[in-house]
CSV table of C-alpha atoms in Angstrom, one decimal:
chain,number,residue,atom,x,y,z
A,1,UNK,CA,3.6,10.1,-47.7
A,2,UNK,CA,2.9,7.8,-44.4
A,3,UNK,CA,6.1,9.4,-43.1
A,4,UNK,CA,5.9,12.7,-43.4
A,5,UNK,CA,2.5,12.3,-41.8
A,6,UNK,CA,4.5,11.0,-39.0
A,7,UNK,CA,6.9,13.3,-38.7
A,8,UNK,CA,3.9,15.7,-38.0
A,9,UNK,CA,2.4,13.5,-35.3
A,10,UNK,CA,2.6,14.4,-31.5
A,11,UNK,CA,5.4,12.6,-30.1
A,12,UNK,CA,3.5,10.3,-28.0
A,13,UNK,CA,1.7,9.0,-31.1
A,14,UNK,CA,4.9,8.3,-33.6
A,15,UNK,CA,6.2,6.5,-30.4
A,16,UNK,CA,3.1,4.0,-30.8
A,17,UNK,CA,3.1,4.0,-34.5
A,18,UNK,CA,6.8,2.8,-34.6
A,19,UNK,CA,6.9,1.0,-31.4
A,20,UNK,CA,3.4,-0.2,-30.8
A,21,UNK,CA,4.2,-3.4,-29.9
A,22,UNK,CA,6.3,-2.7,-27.1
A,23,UNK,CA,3.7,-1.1,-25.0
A,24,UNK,CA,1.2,-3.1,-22.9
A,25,UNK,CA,-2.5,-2.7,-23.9
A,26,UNK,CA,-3.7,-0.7,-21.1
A,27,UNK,CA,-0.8,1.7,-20.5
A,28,UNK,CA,-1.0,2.4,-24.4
A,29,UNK,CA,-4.9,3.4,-23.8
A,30,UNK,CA,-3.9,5.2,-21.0
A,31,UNK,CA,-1.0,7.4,-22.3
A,32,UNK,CA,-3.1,8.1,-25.3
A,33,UNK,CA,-6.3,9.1,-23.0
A,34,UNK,CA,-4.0,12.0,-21.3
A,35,UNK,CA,-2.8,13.1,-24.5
A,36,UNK,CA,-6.0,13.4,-26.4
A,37,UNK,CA,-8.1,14.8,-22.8
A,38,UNK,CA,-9.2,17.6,-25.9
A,39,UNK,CA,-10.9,15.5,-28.1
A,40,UNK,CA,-14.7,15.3,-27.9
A,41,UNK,CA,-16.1,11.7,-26.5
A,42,UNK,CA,-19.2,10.9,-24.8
A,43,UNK,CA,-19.8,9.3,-21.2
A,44,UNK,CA,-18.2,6.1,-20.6
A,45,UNK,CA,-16.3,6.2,-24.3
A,46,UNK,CA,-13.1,6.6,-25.4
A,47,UNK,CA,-11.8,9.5,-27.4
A,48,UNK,CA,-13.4,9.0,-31.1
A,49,UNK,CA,-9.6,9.6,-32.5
A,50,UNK,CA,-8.7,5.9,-31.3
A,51,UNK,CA,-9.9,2.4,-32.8
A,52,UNK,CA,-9.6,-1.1,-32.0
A,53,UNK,CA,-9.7,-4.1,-33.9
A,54,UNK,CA,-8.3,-7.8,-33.3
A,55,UNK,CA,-4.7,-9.0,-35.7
A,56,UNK,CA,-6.1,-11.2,-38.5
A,57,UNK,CA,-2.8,-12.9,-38.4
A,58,UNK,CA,-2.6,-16.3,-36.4
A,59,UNK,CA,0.7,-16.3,-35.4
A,60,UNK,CA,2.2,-16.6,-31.6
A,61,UNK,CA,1.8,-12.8,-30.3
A,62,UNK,CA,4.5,-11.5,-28.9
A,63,UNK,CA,2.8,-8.8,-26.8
A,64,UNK,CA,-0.6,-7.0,-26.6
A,65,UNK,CA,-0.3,-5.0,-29.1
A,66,UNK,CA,0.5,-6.4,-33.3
A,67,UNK,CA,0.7,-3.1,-34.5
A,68,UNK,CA,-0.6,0.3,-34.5
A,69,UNK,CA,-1.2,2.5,-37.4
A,70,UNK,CA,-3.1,5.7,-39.0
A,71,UNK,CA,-6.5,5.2,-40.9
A,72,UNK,CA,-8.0,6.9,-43.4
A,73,UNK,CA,-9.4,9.1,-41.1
A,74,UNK,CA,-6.3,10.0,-39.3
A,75,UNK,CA,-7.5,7.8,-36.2
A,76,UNK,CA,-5.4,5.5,-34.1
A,77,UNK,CA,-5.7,2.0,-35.1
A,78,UNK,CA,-4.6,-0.7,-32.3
A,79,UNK,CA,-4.5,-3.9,-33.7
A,80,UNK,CA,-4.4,-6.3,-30.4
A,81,UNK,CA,-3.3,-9.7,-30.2
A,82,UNK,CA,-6.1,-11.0,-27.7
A,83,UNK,CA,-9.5,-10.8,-27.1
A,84,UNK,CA,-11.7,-10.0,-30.2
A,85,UNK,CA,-14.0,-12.0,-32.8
A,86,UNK,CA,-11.1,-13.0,-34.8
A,87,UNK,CA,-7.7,-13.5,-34.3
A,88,UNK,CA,-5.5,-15.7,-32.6
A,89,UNK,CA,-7.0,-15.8,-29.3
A,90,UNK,CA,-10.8,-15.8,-30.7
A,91,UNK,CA,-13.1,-17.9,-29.0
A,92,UNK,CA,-14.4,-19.6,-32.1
A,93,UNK,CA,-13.3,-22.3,-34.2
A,94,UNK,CA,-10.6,-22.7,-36.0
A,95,UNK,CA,-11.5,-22.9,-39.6
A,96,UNK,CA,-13.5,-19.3,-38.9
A,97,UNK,CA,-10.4,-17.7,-37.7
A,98,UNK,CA,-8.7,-18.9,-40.8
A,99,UNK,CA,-11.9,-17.5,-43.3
A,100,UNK,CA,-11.5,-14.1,-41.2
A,101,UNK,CA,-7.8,-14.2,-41.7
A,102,UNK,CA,-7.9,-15.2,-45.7
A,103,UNK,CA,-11.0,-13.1,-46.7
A,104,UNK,CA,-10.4,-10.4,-49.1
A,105,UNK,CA,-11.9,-7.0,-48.6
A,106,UNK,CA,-11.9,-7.5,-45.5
A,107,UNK,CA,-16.0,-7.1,-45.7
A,108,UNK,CA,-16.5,-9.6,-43.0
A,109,UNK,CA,-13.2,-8.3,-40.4
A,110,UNK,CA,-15.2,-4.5,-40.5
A,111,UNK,CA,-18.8,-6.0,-39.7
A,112,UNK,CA,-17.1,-7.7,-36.1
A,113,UNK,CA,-15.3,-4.7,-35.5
A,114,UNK,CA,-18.7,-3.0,-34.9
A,115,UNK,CA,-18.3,-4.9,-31.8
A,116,UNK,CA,-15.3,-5.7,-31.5
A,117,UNK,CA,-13.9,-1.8,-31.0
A,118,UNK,CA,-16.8,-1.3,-27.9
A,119,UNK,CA,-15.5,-4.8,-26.6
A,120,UNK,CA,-12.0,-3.7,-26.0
A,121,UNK,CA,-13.3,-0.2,-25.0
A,122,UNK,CA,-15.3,-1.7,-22.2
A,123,UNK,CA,-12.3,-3.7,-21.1
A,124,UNK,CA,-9.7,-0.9,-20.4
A,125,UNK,CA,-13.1,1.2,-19.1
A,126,UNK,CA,-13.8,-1.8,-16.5
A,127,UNK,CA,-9.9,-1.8,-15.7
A,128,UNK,CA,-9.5,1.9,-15.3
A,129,UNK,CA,-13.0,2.3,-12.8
A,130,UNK,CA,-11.4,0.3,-10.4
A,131,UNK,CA,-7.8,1.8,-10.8
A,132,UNK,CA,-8.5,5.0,-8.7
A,133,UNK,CA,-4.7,6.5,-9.9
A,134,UNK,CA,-6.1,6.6,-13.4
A,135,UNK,CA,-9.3,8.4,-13.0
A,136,UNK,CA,-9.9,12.5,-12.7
A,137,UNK,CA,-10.1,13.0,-9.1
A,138,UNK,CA,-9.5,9.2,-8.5
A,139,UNK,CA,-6.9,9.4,-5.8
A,140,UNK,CA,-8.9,11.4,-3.7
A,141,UNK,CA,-12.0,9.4,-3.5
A,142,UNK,CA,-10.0,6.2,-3.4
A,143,UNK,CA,-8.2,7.4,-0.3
A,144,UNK,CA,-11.7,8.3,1.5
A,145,UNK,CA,-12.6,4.5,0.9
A,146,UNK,CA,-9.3,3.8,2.4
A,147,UNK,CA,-9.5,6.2,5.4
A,148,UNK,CA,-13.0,4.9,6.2
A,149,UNK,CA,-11.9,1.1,6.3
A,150,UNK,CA,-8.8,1.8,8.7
A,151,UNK,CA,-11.8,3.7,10.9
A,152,UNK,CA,-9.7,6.8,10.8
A,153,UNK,CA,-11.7,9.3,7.9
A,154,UNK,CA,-10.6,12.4,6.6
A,155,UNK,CA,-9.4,11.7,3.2
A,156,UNK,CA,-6.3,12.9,2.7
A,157,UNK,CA,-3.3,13.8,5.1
A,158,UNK,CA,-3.6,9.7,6.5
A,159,UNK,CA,-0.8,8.4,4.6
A,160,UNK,CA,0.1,5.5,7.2
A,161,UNK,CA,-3.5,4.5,7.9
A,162,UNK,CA,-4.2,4.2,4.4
A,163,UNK,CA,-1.2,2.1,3.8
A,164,UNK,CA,-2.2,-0.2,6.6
A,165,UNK,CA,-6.2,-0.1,6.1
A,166,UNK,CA,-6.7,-3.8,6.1
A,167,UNK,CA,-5.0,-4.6,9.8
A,168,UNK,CA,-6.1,-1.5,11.3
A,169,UNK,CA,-10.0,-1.6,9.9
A,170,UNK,CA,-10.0,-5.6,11.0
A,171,UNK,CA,-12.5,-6.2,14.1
A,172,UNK,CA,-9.8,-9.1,15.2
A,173,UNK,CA,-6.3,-7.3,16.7
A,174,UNK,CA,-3.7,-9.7,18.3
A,175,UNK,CA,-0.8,-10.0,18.8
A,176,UNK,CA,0.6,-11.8,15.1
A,177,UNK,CA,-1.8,-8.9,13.4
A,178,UNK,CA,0.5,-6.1,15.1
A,179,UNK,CA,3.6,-8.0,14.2
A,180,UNK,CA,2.6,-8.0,10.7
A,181,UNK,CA,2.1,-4.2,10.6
A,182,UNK,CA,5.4,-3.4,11.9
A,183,UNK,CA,7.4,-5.8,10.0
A,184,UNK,CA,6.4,-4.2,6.8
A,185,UNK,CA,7.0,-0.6,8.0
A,186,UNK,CA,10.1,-2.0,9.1
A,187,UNK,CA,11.6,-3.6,6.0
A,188,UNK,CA,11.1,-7.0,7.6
A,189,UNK,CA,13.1,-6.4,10.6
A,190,UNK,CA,12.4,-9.0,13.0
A,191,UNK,CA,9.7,-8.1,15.6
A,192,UNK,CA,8.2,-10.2,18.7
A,193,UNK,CA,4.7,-8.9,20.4
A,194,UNK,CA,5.3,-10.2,23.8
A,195,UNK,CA,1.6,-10.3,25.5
A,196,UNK,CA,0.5,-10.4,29.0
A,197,UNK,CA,2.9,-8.5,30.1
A,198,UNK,CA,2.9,-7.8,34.1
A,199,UNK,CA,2.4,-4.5,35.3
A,200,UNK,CA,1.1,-2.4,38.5
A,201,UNK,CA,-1.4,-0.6,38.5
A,202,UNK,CA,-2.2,2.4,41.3
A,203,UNK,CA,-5.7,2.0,42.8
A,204,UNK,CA,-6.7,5.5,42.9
A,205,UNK,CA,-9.0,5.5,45.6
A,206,UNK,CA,-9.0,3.0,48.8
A,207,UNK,CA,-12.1,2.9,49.9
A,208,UNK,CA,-11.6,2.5,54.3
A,209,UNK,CA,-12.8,-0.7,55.6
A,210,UNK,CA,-16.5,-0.8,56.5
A,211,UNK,CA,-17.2,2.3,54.1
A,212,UNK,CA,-19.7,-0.1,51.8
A,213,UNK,CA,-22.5,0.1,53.8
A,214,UNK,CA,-22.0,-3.5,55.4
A,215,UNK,CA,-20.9,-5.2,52.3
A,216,UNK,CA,-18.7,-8.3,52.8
A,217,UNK,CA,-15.4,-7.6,52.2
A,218,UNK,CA,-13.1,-10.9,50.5
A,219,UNK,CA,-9.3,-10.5,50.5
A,220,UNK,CA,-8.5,-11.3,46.6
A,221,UNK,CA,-12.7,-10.7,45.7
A,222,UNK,CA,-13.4,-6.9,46.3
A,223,UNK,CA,-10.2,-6.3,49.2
A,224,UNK,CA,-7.0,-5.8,48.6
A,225,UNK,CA,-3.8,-5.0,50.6
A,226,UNK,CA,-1.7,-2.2,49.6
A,227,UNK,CA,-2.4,0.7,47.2
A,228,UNK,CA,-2.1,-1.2,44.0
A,229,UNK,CA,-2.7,-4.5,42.1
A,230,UNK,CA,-0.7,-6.3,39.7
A,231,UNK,CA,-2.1,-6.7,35.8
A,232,UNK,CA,-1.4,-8.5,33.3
A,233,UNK,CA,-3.7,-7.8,30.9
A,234,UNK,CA,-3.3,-4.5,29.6
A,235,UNK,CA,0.5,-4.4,28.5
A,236,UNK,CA,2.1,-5.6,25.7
A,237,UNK,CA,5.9,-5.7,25.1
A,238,UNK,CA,7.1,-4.9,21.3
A,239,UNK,CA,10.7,-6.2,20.7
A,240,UNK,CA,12.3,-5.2,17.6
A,241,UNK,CA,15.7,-6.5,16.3
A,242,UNK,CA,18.5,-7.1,16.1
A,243,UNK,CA,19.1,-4.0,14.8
A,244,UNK,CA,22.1,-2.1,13.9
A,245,UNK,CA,22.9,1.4,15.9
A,246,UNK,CA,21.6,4.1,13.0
A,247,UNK,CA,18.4,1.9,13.0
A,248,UNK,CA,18.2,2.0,16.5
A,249,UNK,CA,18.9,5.7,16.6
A,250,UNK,CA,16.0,6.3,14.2
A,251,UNK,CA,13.6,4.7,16.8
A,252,UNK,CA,14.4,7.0,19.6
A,253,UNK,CA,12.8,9.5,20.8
A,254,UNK,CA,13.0,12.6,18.4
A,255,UNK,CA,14.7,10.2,15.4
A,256,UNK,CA,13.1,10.1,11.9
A,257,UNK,CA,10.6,7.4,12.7
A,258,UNK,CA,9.8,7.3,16.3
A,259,UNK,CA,6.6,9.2,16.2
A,260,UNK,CA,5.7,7.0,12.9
A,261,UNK,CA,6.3,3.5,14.5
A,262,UNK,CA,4.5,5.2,18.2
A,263,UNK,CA,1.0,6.4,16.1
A,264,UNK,CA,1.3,2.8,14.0
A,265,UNK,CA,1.4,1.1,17.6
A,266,UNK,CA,-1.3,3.3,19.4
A,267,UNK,CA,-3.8,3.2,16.4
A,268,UNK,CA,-3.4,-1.0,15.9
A,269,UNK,CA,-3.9,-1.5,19.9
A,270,UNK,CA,-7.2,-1.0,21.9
A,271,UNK,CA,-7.0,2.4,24.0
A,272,UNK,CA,-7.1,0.0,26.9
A,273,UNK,CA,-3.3,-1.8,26.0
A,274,UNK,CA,-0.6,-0.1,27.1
A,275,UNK,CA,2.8,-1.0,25.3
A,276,UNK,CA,6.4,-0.7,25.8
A,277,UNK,CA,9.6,-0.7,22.9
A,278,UNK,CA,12.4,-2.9,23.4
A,279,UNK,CA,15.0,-2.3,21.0
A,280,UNK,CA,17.6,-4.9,20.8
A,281,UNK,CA,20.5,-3.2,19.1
A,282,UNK,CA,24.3,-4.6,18.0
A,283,UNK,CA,27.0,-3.5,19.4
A,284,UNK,CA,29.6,-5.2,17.7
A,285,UNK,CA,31.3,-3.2,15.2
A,286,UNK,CA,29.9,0.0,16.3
A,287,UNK,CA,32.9,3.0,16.4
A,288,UNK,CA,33.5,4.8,20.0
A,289,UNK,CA,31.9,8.0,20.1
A,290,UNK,CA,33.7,11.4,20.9
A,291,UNK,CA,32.5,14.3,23.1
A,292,UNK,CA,31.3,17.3,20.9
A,293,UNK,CA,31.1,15.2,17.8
A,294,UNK,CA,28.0,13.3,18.1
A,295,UNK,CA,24.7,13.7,19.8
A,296,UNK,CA,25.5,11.1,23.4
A,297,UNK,CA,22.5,10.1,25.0
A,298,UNK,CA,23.7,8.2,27.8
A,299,UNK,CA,21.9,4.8,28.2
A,300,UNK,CA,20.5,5.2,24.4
A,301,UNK,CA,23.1,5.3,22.4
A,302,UNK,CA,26.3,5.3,24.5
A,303,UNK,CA,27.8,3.8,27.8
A,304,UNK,CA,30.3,4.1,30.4
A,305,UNK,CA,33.4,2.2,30.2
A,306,UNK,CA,33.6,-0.8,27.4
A,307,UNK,CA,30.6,-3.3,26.7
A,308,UNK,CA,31.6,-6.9,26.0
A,309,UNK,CA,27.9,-7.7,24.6
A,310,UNK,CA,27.1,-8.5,21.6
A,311,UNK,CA,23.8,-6.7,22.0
A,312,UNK,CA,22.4,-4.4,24.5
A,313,UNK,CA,18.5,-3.5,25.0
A,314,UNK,CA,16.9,0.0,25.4
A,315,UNK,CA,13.8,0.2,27.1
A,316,UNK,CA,11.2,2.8,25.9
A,317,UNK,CA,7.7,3.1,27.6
A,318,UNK,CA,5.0,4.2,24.7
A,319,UNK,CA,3.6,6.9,26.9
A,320,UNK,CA,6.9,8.9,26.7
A,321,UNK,CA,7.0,7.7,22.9
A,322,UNK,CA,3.1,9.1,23.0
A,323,UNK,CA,3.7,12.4,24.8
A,324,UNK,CA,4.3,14.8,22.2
A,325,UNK,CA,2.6,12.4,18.7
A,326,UNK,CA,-0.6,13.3,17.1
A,327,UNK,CA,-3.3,10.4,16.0
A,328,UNK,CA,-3.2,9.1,12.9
């Protein structure tokens, strides 16, 4: 009789009648939830077709689960091997577990499983609120939280700010913090924030000597000779490898991740830092290239006449990186 009930069963369910034990406890609950999304239940509850109860037996568990089985009532039973009034992993002494275990009828086993059913309910509830791919509309509201905290907003469509909402939400960016972030994206290829980088800056406007209404002018205060001043706090140099050439490539202007690694960059730094790529790439090993066969970028990916270096370096300012790349 109990098999050809099972052969009637959805598929889902003989799989955790005859395999029970193999599952873990919460992706049983949740496979069952989907499949049962019909039945009637009320807030915060559990479809009425599943039950819980602790295993009476007090033997090592193997797993979450001892067994699962059809009641009287045609309901799920999940006997679990944790948790619970009774049981193996009770919190209670020893010589109740082994009344519990031994009683006949099973009078005393139904009374705690009054509570014992809304205990384990409560427990893959509390798991599944904060588990925003498990919930009805979960994803979406989880990634506004994210979006918020990386400062960006929007909900959806932020993939890579999401991803890296703890750096780029932190009020403290340095250098180690940037290095971080790209290292991941990267698959831990090595990466070196080089700060305080040296550049010069164009003064736009020179005011002419005397044009301050009398103001004291100081060479190296408020006067400078020339039409521009050397900085060295506002650039920063990244320097990623060694790399091989088809990571390299990929890096470039107009490769697969350029514009990904450029917005990761521009949203971790202050709009005041500018920043330059350095890609350090290995030549050894790399085939000669043929005219008409590959795409030659002389300077990028190719060079006149042979290279003896074991590596070469391409320089590549982020403002030409920048030109064409939306905000994340």
């Amino acid at each position: 009789m109990e098999t050809a009930r099972r052969g009637e069963l959805p598929a889902l369910i003989a799989a955790l009648v005859e395999e029970g034990p193999h599952y873990n406890f919460f992706q049983a609950v949740r496979l069952f939830e989907a499949a049962a999304a019909k039945v009637p239940r009320g807030p915060g509850e559990l479809p009425s077709t599943i039950r819980f109860r602790p295993a009476a037996e007090l033997s090592f568990p193997a797993g979450d689960i001892r067994r699962c089985r059809l009641d009287e009532e045609g309901r799920l039973e999940m006997q679990l091997n944790f948790m619970g009034f009774y049981g193996v992993d009770a919190p209670v002494p020893h010589y109740f577990l082994e009344a519990a275990a031994e009683e006949e009828g099973g009078a005393l086993r139904a009374f705690l499983d009054i509570f014992n059913h809304r205990l384990y309910e409560l427990l893959y509830l509390g798991w599944k609120k904060f588990l925003s791919p498990v919930l009805p509309g979960g994803e979406s509201t989880f990634e506004r939280y994210l979006s918020a905290l990386s400062g960006v907003g929007g909900g959806a469509g932020n993939d890579l700010a999401q991803a890296f909402a703890g750096p780029l939400g932190s009020p403290v960016q340095n250098g180690a913090g940037l290095r971080g972030v790209l290292r991941e994206f990267l698959d831990e290829t090595p990466v070196e924030v080089v700060q305080f980088c040296p550049q010069w800056v164009s003064l736009p406007e020179i005011p002419p000597v005397g044009g301050r209404g009398g103001e004291e002018l100081v060479l190296g205060e408020n006067l400078v000779l020339g039409g521009s001043v050397l900085d060295v706090g506002r650039r920063v140099e990244i320097r990623i490898g060694p790399l091989p050439l088809d990571e390299a490539l990929a890096l470039l202007p107009g490769g697969e991740q350029s514009e990904t690694v450029a917005r990761l960059i521009r949203r971790y730094l202050p709009p005041t830092i500018d920043f330059d790529l350095l890609l350090r790439v290995r030549i050894e090993g790399t085939a000669p290239l043929q005219l008409g066969v590959e795409a030659m970028m002389l300077g990028w990916n190719s060079c006149l006449g042979e290279n003896s270096r074991a590596e070469s370096e391409i320089r590549l300012p982020g403002a030409n990186l920048l030109a064409r790349t939306p905000s994340i």
